[in-house]
Short mmCIF file of C-alpha atoms in Angstrom, two decimals:
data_model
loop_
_atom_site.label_atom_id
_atom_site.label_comp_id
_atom_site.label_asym_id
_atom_site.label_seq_id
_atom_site.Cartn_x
_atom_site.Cartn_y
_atom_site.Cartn_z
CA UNK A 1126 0.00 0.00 0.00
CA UNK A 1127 1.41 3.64 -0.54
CA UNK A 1128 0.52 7.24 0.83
CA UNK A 1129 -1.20 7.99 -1.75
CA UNK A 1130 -5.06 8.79 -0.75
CA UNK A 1131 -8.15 9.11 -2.46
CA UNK A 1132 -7.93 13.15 -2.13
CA UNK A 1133 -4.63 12.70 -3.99
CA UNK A 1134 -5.96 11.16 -6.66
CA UNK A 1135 -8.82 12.90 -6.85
CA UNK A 1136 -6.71 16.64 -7.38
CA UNK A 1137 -4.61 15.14 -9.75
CA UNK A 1138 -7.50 14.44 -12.10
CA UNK A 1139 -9.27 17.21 -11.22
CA UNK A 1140 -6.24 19.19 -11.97
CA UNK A 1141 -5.97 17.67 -15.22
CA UNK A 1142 -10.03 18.02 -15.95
CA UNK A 1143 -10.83 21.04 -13.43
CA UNK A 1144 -14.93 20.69 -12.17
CA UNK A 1145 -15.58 24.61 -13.21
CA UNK A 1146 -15.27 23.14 -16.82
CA UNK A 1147 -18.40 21.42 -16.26
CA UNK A 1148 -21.45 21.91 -17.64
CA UNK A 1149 -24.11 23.15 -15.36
CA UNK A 1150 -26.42 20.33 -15.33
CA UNK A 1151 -23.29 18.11 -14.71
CA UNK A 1152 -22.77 15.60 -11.53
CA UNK A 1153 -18.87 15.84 -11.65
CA UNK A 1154 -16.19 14.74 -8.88
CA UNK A 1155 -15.98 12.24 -5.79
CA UNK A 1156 -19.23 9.91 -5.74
CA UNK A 1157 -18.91 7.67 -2.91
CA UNK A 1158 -15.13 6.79 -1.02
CA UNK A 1159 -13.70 8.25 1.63
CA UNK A 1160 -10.73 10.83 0.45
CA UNK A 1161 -8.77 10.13 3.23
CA UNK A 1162 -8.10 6.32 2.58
CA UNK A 1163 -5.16 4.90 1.19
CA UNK A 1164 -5.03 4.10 -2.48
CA UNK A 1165 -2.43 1.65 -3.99
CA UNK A 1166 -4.17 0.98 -7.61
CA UNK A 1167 -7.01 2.83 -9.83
CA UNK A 1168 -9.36 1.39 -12.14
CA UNK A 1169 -10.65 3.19 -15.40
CA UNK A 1170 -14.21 2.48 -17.38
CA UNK A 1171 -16.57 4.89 -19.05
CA UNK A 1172 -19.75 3.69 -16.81
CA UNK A 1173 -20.04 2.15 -13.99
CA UNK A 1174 -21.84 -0.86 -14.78
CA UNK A 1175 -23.22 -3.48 -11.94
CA UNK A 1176 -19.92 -5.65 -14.28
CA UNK A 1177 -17.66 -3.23 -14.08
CA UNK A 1178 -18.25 -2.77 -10.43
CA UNK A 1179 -17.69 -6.18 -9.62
CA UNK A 1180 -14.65 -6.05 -11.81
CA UNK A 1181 -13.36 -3.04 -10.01
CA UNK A 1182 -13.48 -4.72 -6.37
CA UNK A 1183 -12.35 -8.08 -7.81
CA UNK A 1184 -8.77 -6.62 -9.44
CA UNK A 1185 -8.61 -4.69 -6.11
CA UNK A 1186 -8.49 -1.21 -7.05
CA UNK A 1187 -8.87 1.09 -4.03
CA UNK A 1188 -10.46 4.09 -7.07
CA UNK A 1189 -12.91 3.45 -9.68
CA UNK A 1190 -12.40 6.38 -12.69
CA UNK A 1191 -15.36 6.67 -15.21
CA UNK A 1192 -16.52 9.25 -17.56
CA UNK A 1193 -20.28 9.25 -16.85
CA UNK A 1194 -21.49 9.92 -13.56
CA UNK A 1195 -23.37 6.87 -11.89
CA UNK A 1196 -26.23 10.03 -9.87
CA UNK A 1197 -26.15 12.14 -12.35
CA UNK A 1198 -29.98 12.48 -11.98
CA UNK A 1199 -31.92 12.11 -9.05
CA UNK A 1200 -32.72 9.11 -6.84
CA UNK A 1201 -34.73 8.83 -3.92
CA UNK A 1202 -32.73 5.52 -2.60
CA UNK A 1203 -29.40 4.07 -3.22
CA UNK A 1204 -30.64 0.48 -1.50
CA UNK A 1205 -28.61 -2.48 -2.75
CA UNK A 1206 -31.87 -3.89 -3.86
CA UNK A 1207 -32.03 -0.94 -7.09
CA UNK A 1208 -29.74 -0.77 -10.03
CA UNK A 1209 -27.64 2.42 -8.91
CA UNK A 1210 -27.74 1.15 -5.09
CA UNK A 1211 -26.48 -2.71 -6.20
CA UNK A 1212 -22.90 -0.86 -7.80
CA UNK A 1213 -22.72 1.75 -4.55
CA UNK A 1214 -23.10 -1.52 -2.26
CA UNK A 1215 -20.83 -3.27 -4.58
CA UNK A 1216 -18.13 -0.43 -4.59
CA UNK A 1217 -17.99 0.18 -0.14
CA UNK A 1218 -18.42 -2.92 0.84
CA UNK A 1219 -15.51 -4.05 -1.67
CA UNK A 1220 -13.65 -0.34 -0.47
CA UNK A 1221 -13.50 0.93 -3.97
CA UNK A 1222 -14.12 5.11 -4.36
CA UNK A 1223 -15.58 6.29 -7.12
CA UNK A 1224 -14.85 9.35 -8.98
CA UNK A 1225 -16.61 10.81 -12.08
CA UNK A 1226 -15.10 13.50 -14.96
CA UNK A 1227 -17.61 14.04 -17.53
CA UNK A 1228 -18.23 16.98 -19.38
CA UNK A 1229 -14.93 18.88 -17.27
CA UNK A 1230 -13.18 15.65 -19.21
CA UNK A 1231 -14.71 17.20 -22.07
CA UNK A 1232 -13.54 20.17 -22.30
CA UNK A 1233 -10.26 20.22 -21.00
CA UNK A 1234 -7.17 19.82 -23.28
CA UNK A 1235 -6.06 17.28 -23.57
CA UNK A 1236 -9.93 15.91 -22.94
CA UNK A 1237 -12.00 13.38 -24.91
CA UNK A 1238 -12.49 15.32 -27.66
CA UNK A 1239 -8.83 15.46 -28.32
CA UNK A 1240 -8.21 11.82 -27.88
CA UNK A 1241 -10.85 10.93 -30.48
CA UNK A 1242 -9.43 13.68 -32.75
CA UNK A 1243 -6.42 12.02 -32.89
CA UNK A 1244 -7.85 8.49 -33.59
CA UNK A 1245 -9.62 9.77 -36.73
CA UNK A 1246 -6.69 10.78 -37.76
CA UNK A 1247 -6.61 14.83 -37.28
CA UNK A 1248 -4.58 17.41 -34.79
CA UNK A 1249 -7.23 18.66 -32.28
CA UNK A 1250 -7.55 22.40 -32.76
CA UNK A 1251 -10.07 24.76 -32.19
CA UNK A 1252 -13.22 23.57 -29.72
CA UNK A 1253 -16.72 23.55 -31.69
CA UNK A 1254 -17.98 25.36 -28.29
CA UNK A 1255 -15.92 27.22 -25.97
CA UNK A 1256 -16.49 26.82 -22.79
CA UNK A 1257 -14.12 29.60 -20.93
CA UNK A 1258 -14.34 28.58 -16.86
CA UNK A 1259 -13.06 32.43 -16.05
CA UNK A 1260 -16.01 34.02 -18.45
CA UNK A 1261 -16.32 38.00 -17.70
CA UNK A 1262 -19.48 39.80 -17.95
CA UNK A 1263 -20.37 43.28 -18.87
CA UNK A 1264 -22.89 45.31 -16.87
CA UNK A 1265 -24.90 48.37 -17.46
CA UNK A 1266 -26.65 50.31 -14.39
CA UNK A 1267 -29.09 53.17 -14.89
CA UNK A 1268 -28.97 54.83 -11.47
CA UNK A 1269 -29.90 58.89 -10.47
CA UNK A 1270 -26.27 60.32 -10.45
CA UNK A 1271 -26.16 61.16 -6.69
CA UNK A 1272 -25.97 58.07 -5.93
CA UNK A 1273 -24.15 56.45 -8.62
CA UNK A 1274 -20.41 56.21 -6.52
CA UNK A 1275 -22.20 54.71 -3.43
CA UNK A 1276 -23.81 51.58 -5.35
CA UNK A 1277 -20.15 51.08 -7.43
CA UNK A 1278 -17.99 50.85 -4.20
CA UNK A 1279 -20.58 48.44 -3.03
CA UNK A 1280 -20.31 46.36 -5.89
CA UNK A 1281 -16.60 46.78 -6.47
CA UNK A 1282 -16.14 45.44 -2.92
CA UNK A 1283 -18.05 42.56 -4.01
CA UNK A 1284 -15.91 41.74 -7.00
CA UNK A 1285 -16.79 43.79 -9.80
CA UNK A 1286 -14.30 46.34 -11.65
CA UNK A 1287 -11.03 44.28 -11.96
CA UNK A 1288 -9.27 44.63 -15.29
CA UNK A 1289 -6.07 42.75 -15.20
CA UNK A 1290 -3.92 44.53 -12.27
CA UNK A 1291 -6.55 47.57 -12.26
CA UNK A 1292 -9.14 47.84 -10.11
CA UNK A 1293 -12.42 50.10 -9.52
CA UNK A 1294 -12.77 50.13 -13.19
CA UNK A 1295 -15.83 51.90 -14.33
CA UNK A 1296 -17.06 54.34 -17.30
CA UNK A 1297 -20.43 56.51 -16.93
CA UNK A 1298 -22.17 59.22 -19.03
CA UNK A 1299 -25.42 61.03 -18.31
CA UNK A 1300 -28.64 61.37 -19.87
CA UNK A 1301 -32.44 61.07 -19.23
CA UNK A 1302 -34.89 58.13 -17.33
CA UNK A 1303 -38.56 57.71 -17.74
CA UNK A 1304 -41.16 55.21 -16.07
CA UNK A 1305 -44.66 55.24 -14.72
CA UNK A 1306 -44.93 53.88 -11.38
CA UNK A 1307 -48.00 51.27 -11.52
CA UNK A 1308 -51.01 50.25 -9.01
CA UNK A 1309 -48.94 48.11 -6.57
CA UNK A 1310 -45.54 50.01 -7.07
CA UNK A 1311 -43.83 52.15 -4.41
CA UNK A 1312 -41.72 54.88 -6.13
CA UNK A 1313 -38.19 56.38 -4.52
CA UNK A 1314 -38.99 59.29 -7.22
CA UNK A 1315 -42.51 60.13 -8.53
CA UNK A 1316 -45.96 59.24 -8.00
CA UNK A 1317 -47.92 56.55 -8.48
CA UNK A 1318 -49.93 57.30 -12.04
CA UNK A 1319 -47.68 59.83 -13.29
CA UNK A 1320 -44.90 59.70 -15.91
CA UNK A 1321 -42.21 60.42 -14.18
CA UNK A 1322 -38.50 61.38 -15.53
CA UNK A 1323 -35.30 62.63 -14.24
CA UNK A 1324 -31.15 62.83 -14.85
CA UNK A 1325 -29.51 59.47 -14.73
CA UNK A 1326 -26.26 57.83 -15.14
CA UNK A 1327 -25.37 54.66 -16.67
CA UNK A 1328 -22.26 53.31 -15.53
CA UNK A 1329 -20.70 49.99 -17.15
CA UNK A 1330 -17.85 47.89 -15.35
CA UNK A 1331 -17.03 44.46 -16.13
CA UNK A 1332 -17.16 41.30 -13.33
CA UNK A 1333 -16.36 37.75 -13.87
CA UNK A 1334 -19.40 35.60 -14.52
CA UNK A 1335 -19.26 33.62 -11.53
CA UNK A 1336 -20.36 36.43 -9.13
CA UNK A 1337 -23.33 37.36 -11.41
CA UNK A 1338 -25.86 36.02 -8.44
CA UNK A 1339 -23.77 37.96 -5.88
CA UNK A 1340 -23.44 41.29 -8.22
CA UNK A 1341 -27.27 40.76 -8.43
CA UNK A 1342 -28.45 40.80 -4.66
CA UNK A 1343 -25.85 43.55 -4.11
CA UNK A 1344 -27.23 45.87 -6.87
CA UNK A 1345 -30.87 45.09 -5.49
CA UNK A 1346 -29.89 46.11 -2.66
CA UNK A 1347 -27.85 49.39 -2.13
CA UNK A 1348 -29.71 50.76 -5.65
CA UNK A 1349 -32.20 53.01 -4.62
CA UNK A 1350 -35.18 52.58 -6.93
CA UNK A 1351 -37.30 49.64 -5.91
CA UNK A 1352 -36.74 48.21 -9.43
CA UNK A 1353 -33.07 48.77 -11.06
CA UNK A 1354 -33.09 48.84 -14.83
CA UNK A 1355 -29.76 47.19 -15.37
CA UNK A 1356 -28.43 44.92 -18.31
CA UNK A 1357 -25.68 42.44 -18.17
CA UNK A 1358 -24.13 40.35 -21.61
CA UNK A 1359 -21.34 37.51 -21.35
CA UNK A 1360 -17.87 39.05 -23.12
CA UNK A 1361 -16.76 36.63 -26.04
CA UNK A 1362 -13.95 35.02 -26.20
CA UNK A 1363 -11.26 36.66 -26.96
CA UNK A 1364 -8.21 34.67 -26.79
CA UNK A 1365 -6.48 32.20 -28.76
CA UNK A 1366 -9.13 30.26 -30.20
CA UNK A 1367 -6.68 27.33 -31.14
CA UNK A 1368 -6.11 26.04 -27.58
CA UNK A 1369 -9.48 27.37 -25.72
CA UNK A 1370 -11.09 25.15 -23.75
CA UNK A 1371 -14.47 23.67 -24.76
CA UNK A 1372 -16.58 21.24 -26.64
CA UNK A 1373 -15.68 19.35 -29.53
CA UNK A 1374 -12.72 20.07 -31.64
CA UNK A 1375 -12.22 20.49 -34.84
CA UNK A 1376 -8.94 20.12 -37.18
CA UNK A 1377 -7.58 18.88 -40.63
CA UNK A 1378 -6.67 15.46 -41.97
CA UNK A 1379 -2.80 15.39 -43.74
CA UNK A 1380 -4.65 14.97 -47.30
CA UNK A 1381 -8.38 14.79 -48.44
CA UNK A 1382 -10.24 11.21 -48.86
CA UNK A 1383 -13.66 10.35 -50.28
CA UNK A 1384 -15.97 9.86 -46.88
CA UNK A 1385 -16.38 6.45 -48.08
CA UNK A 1386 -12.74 6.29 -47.59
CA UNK A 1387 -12.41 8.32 -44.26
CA UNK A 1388 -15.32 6.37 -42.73
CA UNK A 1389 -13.73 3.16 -42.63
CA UNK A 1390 -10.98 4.88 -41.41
CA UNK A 1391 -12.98 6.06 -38.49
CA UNK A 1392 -14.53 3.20 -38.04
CA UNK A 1393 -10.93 0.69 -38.12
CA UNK A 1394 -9.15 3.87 -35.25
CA UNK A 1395 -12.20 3.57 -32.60
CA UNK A 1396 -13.47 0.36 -30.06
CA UNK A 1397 -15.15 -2.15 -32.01
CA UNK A 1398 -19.14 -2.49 -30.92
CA UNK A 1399 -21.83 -3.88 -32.74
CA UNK A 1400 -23.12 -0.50 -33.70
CA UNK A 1401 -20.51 -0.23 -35.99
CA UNK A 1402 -19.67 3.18 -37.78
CA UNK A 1403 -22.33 4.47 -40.41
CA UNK A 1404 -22.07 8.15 -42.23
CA UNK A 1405 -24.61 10.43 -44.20
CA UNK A 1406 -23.69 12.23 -47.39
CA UNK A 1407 -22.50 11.57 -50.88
CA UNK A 1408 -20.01 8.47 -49.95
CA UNK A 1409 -17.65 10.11 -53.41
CA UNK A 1410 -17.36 13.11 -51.64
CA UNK A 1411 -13.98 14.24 -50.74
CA UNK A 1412 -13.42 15.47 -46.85
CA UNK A 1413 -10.33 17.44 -45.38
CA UNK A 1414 -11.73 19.46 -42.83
CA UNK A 1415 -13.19 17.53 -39.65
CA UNK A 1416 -15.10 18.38 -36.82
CA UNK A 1417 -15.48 15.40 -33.99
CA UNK A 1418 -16.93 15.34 -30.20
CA UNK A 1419 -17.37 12.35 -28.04
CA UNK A 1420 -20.85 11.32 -27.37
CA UNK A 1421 -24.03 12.80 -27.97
CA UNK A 1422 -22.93 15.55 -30.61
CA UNK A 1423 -26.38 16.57 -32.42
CA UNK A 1424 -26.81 19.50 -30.37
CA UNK A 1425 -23.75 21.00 -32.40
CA UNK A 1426 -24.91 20.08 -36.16
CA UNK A 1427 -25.63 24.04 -36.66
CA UNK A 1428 -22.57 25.23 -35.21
CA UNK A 1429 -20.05 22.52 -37.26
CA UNK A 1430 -22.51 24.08 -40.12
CA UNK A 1431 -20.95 27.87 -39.74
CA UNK A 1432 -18.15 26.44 -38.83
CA UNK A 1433 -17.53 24.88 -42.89
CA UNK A 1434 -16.27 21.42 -42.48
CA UNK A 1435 -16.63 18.83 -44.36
CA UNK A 1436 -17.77 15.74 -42.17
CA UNK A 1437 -18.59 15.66 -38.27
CA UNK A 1438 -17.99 12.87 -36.21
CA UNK A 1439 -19.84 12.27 -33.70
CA UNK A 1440 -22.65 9.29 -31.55
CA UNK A 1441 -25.78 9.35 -31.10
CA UNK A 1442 -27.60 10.94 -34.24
CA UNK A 1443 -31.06 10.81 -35.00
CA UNK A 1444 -33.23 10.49 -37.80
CA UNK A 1445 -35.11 13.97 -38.40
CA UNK A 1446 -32.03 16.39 -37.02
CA UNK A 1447 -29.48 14.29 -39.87
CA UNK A 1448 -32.15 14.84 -43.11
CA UNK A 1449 -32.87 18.39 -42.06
CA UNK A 1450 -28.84 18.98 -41.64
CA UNK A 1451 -28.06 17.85 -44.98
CA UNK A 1452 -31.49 19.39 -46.92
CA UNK A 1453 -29.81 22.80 -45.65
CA UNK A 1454 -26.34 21.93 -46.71
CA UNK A 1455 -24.62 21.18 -43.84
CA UNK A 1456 -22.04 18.83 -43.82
CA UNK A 1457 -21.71 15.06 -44.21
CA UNK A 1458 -21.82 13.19 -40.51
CA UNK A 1459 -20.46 10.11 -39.49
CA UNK A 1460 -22.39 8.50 -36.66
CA UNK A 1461 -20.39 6.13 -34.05
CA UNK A 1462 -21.52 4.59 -30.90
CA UNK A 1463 -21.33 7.11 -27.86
CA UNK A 1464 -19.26 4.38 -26.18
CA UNK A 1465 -16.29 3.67 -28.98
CA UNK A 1466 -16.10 7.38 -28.93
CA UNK A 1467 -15.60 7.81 -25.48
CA UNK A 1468 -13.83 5.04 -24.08
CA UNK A 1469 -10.31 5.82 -25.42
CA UNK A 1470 -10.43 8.67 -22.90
CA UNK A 1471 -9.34 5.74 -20.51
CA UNK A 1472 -6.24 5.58 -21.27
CA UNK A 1473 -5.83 9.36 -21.13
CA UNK A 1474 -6.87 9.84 -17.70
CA UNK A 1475 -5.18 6.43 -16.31
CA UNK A 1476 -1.44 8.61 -18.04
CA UNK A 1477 -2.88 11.71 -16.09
CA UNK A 1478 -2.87 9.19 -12.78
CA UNK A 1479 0.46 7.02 -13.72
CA UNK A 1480 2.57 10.57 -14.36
CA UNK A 1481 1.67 12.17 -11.27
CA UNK A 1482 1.87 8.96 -8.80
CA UNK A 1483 4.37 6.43 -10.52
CA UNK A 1484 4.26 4.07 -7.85
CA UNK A 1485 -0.19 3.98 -8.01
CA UNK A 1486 -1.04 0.73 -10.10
CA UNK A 1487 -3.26 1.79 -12.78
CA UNK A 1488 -5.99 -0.09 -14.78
CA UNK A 1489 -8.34 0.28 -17.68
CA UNK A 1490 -11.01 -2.04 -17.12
CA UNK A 1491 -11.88 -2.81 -21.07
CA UNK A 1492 -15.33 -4.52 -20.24
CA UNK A 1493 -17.47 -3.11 -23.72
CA UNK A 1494 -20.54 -1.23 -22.09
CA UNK A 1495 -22.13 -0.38 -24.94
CA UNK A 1496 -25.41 -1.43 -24.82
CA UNK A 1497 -26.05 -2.90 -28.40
CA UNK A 1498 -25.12 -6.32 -28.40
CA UNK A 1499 -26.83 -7.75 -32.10
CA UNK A 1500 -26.72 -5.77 -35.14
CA UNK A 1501 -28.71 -7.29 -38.50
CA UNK A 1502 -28.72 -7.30 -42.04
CA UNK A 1503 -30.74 -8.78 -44.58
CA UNK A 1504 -29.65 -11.45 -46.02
CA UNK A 1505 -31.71 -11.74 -49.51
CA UNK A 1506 -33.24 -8.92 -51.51
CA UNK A 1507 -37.02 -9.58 -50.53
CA UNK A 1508 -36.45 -7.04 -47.56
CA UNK A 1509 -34.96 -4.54 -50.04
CA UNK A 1510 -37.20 -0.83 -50.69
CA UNK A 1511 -36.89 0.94 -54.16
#
């Protein structure tokens, strides 16, 4: 056994996949294990399966690693008598942690995305989404200009107004405000009934996005109307676009192939699974430009689209959001299963684990947990449709 814990473990992955990369529906980090207990070997799956479970306490890793959270929605019991409770029992009693990167694993770099980039034979550049953990956020406050320095301290002290190594940043300029207070309303300035207007100033200051909530209740309440008029936008991106963080990447194979070509090339780099690899668009066409993300990728098929690629990888595609894609031109798709496009993340997180502890055994537990296990063809031309 080493001194290695859990809670080492745990920040080298999460240094390597940080949780504020997450999505914000995600279920991301420690799911059952104590951080303080010794680890001497960590396993690595994409799901936690009842069979990969078992397999996990019966190679005696201390850490189970997987991609998709086991609670990522809600229970109301984890009793070893349900599905989820069975691999929670499974995993204490056998004194195996578990710990979850998903969509963190996603968008980090290196992440999943860049790991399947590089199967299908491109270098990972630019995400398809970017998903910037540090995102800024520009406000604009209408306030009556006697009171317009009061509210900013207030909300500089809370975070707002930092550009770079300058603080209390702010700009204003005057003009005029006009509302009608309303049955029910209980005016600062004017009456209720009456049009009421007066000199304001808007002021504008930037604040990272993570103290929106905060910025909020603080504006509420040192403003002095009962109902600020105030406006806040997320900042783009603005830096190098090539190595942001985010979802999906896209990138360039060395020379152009038909997608009849590039598809079994695609489909001979990822996990084998009865699924297979299938692709939609003119099979002649030739393909240089690539867009790919791991897992369930039709939520992007606009944005690859603007983007001009050629083909998009990707798992998971359904009928009516593929024929509408290509009626409006956008481009050809190759469809994988979610878990062949996934599951070579393994071995990028167990190198994440093996570099920073060298003396941790590590593990990729290569159990297929895709859920297809038949796929069928006819075999005569009776079943064929003209």
């Amino acid at each position: 056994m080493t001194d290695r814990t859990v809670g080492d473990i745990v920040a080298a992955l999460e240094e390597a996949y940080p949780p504020n990369l997450a999505e914000s529906w995600d279920a991301v980090g420690l799911i059952c294990g104590d951080p303080a207990e010794k680890v001497s070997k960590v396993a690595f799956a994409l799901d936690c399966t009842q069979a990969v479970a078992d397999r996990a306490v019966e190679l005696g890793a201390d850490l189970l690693v997987v991609h998709h959270p086991l609670l990522l929605r809600g229970v109301s019991s984890v009793a070893a008598n349900t599905p989820k409770g069975k691999v929670i029992h499974t995993l204490v009693r056998g004194g195996c942690a578990l710990f979850a990167a998903h969509t963190n694993a996603d968008s980090a770099r290196p992440g999943v995305s860049d790991k399947l980039a590089e199967l299908v034979g491109i270098t990972p550049g630019r995400p398809i989404k970017v998903v910037e953990p540090n995102s800024t956020d520009l406000w604009g406050v209408h306030v009556p200009a006697a009171h317009a320095q009061e509210m900013l301290e207030k909300l500089f002290d809370a975070g707002a107004g930092t550009i770079g190594n300058y603080s209390h940043c702010s700009f204003a300029w005057d003009g005029s405000g006009g509302f009608t207070p309303e049955d029910g309303a209980d005016p600062t300035d004017g009456v209720v009934g009456e049009h009421y207007s007066a000199k304001e100033t808007r002021v504008q200051f930037v604040a990272p996005t993570k103290l929106r909530a905060r910025l909020v209740s603080v504006l509420r309440e040192v403003h002095p109307y009962e109902e600020p008029a105030f406006d806040v936008v997320t900042l783009e991106y603005t830096g190098d676009i090539n190595t942001a963080t985010g979802l999906g990447r896209v990138g360039e194979l060395p020379e152009a192939m038909t997608l009849r070509e590039f598809t079994q090339q695609v489909a001979n780099a990822l996990p084998v699974t009865e699924w297979g690899v299938r692709a939609a668009g003119d099979p002649e066409q030739m393909v240089k430009k690539v867009a790919v993300s791991s897992g369930s990728g039709d939520s992007f098929l606009g944005d690859v689209a603007r983007l001009g690629v050629d083909v998009y990888v990707t798992s998971d595609l359904r009928h009516h959001p593929v024929d509408e894609h290509l009626r409006a031109g956008g481009p050809a798709v190759i469809d994988t299963a979610h878990w062949a496009s996934e599951f070579p993340w393994t071995t990028q997180a167990s190198e994440v684990v093996a570099t920073a502890y060298p003396d941790v055994q590590t593990e990729i537990i290569s159990l297929r947990t895709d859920p297809w296990t038949i796929s069928a063809h006819a075999n005569n031309e009776t079943n064929e449709t003209n």
